[in-house]
Coordinates of C-alpha atoms in Angstrom, one line a residue:
X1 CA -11.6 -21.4 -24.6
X2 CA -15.1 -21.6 -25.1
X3 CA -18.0 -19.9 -26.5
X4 CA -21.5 -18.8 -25.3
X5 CA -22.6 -19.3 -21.8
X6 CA -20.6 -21.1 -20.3
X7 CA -16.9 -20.5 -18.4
X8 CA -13.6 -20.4 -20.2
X9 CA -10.2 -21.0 -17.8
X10 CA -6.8 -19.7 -18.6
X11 CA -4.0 -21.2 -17.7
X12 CA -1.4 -18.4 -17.0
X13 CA 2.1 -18.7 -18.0
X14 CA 4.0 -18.0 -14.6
X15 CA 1.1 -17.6 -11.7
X16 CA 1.5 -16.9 -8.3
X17 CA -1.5 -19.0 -7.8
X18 CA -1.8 -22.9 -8.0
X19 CA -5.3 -22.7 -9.1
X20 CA -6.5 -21.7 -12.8
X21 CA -8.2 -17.9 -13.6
X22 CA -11.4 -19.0 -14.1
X23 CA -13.7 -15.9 -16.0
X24 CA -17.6 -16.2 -16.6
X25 CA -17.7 -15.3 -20.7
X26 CA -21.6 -14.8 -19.6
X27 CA -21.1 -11.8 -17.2
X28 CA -18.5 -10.0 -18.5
X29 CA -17.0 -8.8 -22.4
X30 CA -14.0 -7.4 -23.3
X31 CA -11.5 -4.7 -20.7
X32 CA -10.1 -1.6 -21.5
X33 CA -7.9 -0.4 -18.7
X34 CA -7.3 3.5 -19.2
X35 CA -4.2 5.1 -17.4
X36 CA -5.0 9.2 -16.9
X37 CA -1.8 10.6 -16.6
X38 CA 0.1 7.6 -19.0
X39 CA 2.8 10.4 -19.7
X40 CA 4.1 10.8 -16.1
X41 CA 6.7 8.8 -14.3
X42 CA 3.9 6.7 -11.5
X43 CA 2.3 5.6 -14.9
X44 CA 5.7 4.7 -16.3
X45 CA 7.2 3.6 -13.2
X46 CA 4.1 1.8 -11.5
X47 CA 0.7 1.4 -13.4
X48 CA 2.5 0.1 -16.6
X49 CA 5.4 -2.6 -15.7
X50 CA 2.3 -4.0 -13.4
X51 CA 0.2 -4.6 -16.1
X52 CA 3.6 -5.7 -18.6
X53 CA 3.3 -8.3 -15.5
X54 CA -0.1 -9.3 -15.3
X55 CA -0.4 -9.6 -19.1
X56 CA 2.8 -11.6 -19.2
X57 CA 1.6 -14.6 -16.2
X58 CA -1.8 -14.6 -17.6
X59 CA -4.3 -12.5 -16.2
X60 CA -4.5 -10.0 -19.3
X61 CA -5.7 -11.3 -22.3
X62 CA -4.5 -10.0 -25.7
X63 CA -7.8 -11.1 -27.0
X64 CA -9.9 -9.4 -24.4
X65 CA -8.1 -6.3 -23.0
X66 CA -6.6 -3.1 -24.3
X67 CA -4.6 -0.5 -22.3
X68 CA -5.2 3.0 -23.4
X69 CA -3.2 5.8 -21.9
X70 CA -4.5 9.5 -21.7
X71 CA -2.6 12.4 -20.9
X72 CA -1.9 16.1 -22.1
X73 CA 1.3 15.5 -23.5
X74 CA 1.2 15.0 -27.3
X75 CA 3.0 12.3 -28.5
X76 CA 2.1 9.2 -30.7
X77 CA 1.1 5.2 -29.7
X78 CA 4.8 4.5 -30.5
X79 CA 6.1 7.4 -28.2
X80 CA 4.4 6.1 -25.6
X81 CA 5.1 2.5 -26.4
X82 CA 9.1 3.0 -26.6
X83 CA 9.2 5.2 -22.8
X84 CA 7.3 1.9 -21.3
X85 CA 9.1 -0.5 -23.7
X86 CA 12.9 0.5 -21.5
X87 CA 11.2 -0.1 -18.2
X88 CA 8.7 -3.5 -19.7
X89 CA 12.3 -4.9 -21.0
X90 CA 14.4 -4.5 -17.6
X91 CA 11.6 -6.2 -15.9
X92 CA 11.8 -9.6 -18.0
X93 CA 12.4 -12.3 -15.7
X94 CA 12.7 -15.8 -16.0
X95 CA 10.4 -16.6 -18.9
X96 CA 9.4 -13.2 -20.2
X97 CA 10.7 -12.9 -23.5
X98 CA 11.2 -9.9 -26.1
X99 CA 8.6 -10.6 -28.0
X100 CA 5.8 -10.4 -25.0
X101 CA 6.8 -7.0 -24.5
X102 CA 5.8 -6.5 -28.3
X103 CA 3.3 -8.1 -28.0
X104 CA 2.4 -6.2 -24.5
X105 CA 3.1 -3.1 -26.2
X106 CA 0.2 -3.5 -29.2
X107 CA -2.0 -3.6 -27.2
X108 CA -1.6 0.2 -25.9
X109 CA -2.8 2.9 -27.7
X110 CA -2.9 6.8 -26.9
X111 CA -4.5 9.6 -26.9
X112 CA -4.0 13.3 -25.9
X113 CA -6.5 15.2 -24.6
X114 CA -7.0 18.3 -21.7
X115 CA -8.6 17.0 -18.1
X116 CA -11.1 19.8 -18.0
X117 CA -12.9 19.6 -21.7
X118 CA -15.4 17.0 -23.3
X119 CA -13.1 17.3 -26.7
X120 CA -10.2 14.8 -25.4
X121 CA -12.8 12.6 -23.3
X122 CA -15.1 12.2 -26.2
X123 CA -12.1 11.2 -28.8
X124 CA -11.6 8.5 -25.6
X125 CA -14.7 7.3 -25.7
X126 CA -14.7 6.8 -29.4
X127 CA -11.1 4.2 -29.8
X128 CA -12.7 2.8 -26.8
X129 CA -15.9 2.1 -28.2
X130 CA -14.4 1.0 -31.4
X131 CA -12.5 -1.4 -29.4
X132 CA -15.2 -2.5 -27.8
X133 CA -17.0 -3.2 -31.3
X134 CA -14.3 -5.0 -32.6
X135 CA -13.9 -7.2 -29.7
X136 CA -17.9 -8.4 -30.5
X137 CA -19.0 -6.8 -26.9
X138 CA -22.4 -6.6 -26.3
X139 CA -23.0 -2.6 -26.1
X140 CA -22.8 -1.9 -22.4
X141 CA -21.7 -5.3 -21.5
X142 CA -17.6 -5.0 -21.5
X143 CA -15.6 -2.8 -19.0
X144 CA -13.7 0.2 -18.7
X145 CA -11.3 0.6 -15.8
X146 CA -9.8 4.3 -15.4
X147 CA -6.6 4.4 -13.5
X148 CA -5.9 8.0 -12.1
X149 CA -2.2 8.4 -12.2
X150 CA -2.7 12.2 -11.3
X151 CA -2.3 15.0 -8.8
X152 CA -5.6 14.7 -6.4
X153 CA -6.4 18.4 -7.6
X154 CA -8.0 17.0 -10.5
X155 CA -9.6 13.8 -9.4
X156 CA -12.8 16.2 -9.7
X157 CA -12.8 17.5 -12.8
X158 CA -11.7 14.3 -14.4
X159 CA -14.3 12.3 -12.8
X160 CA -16.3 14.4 -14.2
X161 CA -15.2 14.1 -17.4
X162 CA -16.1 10.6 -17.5
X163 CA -19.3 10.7 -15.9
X164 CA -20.1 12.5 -18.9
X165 CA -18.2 11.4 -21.4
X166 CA -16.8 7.7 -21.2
X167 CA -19.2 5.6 -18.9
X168 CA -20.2 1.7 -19.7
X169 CA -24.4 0.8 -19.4
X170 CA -23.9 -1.2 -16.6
X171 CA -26.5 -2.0 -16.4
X172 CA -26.7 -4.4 -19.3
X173 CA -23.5 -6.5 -17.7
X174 CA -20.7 -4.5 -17.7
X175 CA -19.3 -1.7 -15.3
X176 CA -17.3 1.4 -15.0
X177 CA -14.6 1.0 -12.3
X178 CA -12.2 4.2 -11.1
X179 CA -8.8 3.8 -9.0
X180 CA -7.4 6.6 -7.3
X181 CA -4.3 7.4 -5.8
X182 CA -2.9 9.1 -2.4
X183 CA -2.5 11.5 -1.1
X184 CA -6.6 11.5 -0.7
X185 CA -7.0 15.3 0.4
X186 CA -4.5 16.9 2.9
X187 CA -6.5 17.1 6.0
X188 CA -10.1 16.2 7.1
X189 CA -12.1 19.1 5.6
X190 CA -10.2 18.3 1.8
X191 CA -10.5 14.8 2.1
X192 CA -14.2 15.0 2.6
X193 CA -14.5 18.0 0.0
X194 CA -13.0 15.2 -2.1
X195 CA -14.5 12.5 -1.5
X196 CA -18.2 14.4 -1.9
X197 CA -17.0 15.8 -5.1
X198 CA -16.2 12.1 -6.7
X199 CA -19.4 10.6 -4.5
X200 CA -21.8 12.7 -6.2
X201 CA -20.2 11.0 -9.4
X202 CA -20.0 7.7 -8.5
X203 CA -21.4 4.8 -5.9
X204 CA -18.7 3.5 -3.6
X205 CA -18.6 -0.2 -5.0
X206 CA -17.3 1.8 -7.8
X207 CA -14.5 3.8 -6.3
X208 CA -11.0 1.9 -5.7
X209 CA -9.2 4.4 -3.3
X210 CA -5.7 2.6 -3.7
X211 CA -2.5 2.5 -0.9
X212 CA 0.3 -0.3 -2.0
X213 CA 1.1 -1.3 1.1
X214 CA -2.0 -3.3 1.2
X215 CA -1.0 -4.9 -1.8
X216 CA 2.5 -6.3 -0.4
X217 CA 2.7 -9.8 0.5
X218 CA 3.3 -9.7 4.0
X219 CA 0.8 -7.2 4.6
X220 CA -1.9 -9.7 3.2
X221 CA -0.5 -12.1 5.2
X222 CA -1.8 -10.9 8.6
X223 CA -4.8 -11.9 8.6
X224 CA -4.1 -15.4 7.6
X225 CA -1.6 -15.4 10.9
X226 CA -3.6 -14.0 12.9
X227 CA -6.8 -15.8 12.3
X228 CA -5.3 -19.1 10.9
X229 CA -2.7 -20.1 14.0
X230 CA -4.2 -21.3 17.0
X231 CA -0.8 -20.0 18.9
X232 CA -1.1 -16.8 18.0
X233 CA -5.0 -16.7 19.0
X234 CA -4.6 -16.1 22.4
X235 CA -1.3 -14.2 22.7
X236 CA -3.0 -11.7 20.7
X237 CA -4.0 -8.6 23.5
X238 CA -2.8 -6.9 26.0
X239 CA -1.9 -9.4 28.6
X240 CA 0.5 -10.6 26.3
X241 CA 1.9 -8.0 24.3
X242 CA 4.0 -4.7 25.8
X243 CA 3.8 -2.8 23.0
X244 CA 3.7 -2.7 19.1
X245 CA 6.2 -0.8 16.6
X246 CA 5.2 -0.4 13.0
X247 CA 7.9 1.1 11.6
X248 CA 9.3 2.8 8.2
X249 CA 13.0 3.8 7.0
X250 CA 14.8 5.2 4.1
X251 CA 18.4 5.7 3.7
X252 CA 17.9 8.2 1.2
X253 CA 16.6 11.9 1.0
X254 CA 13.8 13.7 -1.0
X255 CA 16.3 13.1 -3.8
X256 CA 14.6 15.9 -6.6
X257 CA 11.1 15.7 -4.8
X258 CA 11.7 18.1 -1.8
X259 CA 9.0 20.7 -3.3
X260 CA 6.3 17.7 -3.4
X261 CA 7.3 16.4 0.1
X262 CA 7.7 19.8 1.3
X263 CA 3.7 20.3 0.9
X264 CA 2.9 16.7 2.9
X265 CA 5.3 15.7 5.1
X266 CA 6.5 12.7 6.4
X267 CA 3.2 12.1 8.6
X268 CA 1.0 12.6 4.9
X269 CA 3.2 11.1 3.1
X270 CA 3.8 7.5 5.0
X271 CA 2.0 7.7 9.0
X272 CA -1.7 8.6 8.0
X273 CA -2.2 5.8 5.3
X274 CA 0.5 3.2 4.6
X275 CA 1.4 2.9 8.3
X276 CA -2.2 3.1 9.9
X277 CA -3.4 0.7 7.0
X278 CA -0.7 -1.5 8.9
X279 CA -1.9 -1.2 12.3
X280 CA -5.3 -1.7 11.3
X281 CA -4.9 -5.6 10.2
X282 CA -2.4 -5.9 13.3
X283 CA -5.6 -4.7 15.4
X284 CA -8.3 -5.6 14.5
X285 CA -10.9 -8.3 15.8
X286 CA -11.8 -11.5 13.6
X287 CA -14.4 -10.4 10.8
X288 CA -17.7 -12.8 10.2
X289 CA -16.2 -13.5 7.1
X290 CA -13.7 -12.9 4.4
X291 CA -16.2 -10.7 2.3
X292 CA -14.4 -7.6 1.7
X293 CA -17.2 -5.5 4.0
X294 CA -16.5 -7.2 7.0
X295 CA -13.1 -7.0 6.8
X296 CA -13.4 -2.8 6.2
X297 CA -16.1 -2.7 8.9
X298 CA -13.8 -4.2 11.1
X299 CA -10.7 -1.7 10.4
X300 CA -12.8 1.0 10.9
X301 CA -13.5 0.1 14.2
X302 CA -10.2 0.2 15.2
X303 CA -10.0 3.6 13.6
X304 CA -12.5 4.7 15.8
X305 CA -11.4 3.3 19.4
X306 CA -8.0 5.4 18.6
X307 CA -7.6 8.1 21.3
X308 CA -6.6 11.8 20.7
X309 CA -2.7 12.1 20.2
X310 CA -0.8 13.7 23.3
X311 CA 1.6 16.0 22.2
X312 CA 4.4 14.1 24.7
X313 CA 4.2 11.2 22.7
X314 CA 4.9 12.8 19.6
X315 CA 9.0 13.2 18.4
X316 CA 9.3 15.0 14.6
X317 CA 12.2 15.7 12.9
X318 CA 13.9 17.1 10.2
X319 CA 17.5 15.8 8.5
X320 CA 20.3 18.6 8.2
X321 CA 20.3 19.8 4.1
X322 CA 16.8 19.5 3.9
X323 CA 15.8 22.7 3.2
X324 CA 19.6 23.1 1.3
X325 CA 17.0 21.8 -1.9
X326 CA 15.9 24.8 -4.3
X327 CA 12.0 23.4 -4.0
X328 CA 12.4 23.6 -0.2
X329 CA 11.3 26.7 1.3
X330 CA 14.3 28.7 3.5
X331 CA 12.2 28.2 6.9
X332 CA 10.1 24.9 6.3
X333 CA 8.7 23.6 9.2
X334 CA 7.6 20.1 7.4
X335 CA 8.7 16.6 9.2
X336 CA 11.1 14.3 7.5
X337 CA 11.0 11.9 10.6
X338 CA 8.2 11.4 13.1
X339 CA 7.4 8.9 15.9
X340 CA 3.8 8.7 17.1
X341 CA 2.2 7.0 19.3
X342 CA -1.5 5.6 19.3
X343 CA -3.4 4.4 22.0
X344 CA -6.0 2.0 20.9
X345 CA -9.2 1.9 23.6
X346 CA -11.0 -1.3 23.6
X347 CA -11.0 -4.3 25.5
X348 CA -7.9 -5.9 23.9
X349 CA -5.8 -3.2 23.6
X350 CA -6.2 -1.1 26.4
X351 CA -2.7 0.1 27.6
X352 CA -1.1 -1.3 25.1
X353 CA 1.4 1.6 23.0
X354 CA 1.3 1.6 19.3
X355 CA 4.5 3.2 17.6
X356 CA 3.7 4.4 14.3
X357 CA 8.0 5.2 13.1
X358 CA 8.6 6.6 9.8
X359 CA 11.8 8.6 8.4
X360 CA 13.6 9.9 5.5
X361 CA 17.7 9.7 5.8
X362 CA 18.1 7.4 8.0
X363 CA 20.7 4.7 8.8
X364 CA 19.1 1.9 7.2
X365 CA 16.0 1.1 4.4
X366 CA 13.3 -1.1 5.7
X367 CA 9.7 -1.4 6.7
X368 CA 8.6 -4.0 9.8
X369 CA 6.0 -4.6 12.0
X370 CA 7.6 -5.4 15.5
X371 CA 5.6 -7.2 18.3
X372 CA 7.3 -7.0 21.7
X373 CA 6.1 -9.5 24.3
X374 CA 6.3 -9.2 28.0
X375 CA 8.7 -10.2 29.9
X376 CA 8.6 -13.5 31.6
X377 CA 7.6 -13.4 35.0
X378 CA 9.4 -15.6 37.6
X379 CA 12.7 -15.5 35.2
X380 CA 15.1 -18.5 36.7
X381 CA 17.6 -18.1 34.2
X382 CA 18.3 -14.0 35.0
X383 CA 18.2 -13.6 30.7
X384 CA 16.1 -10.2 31.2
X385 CA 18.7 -8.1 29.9
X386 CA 19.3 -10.6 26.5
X387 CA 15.8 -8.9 25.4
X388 CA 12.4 -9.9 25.1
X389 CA 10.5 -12.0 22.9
X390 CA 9.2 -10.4 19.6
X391 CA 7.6 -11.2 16.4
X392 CA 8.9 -9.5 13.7
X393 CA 7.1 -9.1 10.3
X394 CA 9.5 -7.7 7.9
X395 CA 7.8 -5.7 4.3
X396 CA 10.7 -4.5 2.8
X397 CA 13.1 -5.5 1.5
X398 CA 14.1 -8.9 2.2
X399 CA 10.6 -10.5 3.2
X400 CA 10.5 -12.5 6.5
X401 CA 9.1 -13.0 9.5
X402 CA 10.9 -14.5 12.8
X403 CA 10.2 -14.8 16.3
X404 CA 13.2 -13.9 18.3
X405 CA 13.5 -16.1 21.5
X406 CA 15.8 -16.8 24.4
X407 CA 17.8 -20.3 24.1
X408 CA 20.5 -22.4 25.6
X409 CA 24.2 -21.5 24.1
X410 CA 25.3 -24.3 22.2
X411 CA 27.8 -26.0 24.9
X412 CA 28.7 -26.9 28.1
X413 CA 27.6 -24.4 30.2
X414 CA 24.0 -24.0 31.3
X415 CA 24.2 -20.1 29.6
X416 CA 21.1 -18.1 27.6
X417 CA 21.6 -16.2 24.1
X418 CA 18.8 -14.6 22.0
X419 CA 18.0 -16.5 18.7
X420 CA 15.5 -16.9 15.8
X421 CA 13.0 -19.1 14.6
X422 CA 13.1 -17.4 10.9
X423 CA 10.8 -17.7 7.5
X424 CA 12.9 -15.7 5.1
X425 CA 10.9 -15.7 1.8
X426 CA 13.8 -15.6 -0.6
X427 CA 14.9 -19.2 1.2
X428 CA 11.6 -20.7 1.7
X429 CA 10.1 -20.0 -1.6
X430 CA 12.8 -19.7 -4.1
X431 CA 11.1 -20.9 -7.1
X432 CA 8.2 -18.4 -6.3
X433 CA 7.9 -14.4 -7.7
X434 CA 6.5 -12.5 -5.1
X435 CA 4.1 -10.1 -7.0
X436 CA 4.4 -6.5 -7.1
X437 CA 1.9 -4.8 -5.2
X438 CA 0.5 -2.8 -7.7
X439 CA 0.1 -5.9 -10.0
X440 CA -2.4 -7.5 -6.9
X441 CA -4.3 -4.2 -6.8
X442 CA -5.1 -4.1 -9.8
X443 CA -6.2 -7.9 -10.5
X444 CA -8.3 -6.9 -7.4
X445 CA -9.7 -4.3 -9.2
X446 CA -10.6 -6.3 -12.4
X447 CA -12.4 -8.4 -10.4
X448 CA -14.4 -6.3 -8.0
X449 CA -12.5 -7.0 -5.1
X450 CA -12.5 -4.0 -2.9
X451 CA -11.1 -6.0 0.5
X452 CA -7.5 -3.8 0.1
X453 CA -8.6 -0.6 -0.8
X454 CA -9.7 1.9 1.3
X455 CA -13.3 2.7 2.2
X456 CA -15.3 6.5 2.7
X457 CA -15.9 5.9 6.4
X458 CA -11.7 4.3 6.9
X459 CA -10.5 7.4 5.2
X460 CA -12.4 9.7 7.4
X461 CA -11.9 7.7 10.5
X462 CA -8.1 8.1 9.5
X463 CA -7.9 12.2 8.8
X464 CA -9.7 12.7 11.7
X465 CA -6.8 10.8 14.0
X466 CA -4.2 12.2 12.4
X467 CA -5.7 16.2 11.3
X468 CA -5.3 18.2 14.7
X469 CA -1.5 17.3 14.9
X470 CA -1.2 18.1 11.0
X471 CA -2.9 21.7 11.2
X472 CA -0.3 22.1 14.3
X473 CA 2.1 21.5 12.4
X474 CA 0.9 23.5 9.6
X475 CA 0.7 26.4 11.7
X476 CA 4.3 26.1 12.9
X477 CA 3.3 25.5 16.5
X478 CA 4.8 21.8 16.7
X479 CA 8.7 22.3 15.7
X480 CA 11.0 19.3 14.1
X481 CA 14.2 18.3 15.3
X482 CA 17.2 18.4 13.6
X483 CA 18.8 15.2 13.0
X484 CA 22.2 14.6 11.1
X485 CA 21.8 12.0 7.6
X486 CA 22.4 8.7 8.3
X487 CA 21.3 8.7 11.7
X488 CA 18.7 6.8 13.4
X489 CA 17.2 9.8 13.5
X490 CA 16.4 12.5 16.7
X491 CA 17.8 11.4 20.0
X492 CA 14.3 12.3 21.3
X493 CA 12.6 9.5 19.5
X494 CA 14.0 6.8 21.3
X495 CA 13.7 8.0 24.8
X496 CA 10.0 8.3 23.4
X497 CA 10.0 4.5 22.4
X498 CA 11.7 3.8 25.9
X499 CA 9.5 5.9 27.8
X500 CA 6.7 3.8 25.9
X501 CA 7.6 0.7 26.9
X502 CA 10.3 -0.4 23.7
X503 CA 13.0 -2.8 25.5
X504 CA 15.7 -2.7 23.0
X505 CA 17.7 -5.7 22.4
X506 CA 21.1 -5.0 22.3
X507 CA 24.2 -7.1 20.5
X508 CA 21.9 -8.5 18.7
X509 CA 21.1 -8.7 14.6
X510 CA 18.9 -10.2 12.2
X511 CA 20.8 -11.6 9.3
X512 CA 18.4 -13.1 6.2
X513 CA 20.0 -16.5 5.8
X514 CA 21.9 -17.2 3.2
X515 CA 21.1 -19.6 0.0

């Protein structure tokens, strides 16, 4: 690499991109990435195998970054490094090898400290500073990235703390970035109590409000289907499409987390943000550009053209043995299932149902955009009942998308069967690692790109779809079903989605081919 003023590229060991990392040596100096919270299992389970992964294709730099983790727990740089080391090791794949998990794993370093006094932050600021100096930075030109892996309760305080205590000159070249996590506030009135708090603090170009469901590879794939395939261009609206499902499934309970859950719901938890995230790229119109402003500015329009919810197109429920959990109160009225449905008022959606589906328990574990087409008019071959057409844009697990269309049986006889035209990722691209989505958040972060996180005005224009039903809720004047474990959840939500407009297809099944 070179020196001075020019550029330097990396080639990465692995990448999920063709193209060389190309980094201007003149604008920026040396990273220090700084997980809050290092000690607690999203650090350990999330924040750390991503950057193992990042580090290990490439992108980190043992000569340029170091990863400092900051929590109250006191333990030492090797305590730390051995509880990442189990999870670092298990995620070797292909050409990761033991020793870049060392190697990974010199370059953390820890330090214990409280969230609410100078004392701990100042100690951080010092290792990072002496980092800095021994990586020859420029003073103010490197940059510190702080990664909240905390409860939002004290997103205020710690911002504060570094505001104070632990912020770059940016002015001279550098910059001081901060990521938080969801839940962002509970309801309208706390998210914006929130977000004022940390906005007196910092500028937005400088906040990284995170959800990982913008980070998964399908999800970032919309746009380039939408936008990039003349086909879909005008099939795209309401004279085309009956109705949209965006839906979310576990097969598994709180499992050990039913006092957490208990204070969100499913609605908090998955509806408000992962799910409406989804909708919005499924919605929206064509931005000017790619530029990560005209991409928000065109989600939050679609925020905004959402009508109030009716309380008849609204199904919750809540899985038998729920509140059987110690954390769960005796008589909690929170959701474990819910089925929503938006109503989006502009020109191309007008009458056209959204079905926002998310549940815990369930009979299966997926998450899938499903676009149901209307049915063909004038239909000489009587195949109506096979099903219609749909597009189907598989998350998790399994990536894929298909279009499931009517053909002719194989044979003799002039008969109709419902089929695929399938793009299973694990066939199409076998030689290719899909990233995590954490690992493409943060890159994004690193280099300033805000286009998948989640902008002030989105956020709002999100609580205040979502807060009236919530406080409802809340007040237990909107009651859950019950719904057995295993199910497909209450009854009531698919009379909903049939009342809506959902034609299910029925004896048929998406199998991911086979290698």
């Amino acid at each position: 690499m070179g020196s001075g003023g020019g550029q330097w590229i990396v080639e990465k060991r692995s990448s999920f991109r063709s193209e060389p990392l190309e980094v201007n040596v003149s604008e920026t100096g040396c990273l220090s990435i700084v997980v809050l919270g290092a000690s607690g299992d999203l650090a350990k389970k999330k924040t750390f195998p991503a950057l193992f992964n990042l580090y290990r294709q490439g992108f980190l730099q043992s000569n340029e970054v170091h990863i400092f983790g900051y929590a109250r727990t006191k333990i030492s740089d090797d305590d730390l490094r051995n509880r990442i080391r189990s999870i670092c090791s298990y995620l070797e794949k292909g050409s990761a090898k033991s020793e870049e998990v060392s190697e990974f794993l010199q370059l953390i370093k820890y330090v214990s400290g409280s969230y609410d006094t100078e004392e701990g932050f100042r100690m951080l600021d010092k290792e990072i500073s002496l980092h800095e100096e021994f990586r020859n930075s420029t003073e103010g030109s490197s940059r510190r990235l702080f990664y909240l892996a905390l409860p939002p309760s004290v997103y205020p305080v710690v911002c504060r703390m570094i505001k104070l205590c632990c912020m770059n000159k940016s002015h001279l070249g550098g910059w001081t970035r901060i990521v938080v996590e969801k839940p962002f506030g509970k309801d309208l009135d706390s998210a914006e109590k929130l977000s004022n708090q940390i906005g007196e603090l910092f500028e937005e170009p400088q906040l990284y409000r995170i959800d990982h469901y913008l980070g998964k590879e399908l999800v970032q794939n919309l746009l380039v289907l939408r936008f990039a395939n003349r086909f879909f261009l005008p099939l795209w609206n309401r004279d085309n499409i009956d109705n949209v499902q965006i839906v979310f499934r576990e097969d598994f309970g709180t499992e050990g987390r039913g006092g957490y859950f208990d204070e969100y719901g499913i609605i908090r938890d998955i509806i408000q943000n992962h799910l409406l995230q989804v909708l919005c790229l499924v919605a929206m119109e064509k931005p000017v550009s790619l530029k990560p402003e005209h991409i928000r500015d065109e989600k939050v329009k679609v925020l905004q053209s959402v009508m109030p919810i009716k309380d008849e197109e609204v199904v919750l429920g809540q899985y038998n043995g729920y509140r059987d959990d110690p954390t769960v109160p005796d008589h909690s009225n929170t959701p474990t299932f819910a089925t929503v449905v938006l109503r989006i008022h502009n020109e191309r959606w007008e009458g056209v149902p959204f079905i926002l589906k998310a549940g815990k328990a369930l009979n299966s574990r997926k998450a899938e955009i499903r676009i149901q087409f209307k049915d063909v008019p004038g239909d000489i071959f009587r195949c109506k009942n096979q099903g219609r057409n749909e597009f189907v844009i598989r998350l998790q697990p399994s990536e894929a998308m298909y279009m499931k269309l009517t053909v002719k049986q194989p044979g003799l006889e002039m008969s109709t069967v419902q089929s695929e035209l399938d793009l299973s990722y694990g066939q199409r691209y076998q030689q290719v690692t899909i990233p995590e989505a954490y690992e493409r958040l943060i890159l994004d972060t690193i280099r300033g790109d805000q286009q998948h996180f989640v902008r002030r005005d989105e956020l709002r224009a999100a609580w205040e779809i979502f807060t009236p039903l919530l406080h409802r809720i809340d007040d237990g004047e909107f009651k859950p079903l019950p719904y057995q474990p295993g199910s497909r959840g209450p009854a009531e939500a698919d009379e909903l989605l049939e009342r809506a407009g959902y034609v299910q297809t029925h004896g048929y099944i998406w199998i991911p081919p086979t290698l």
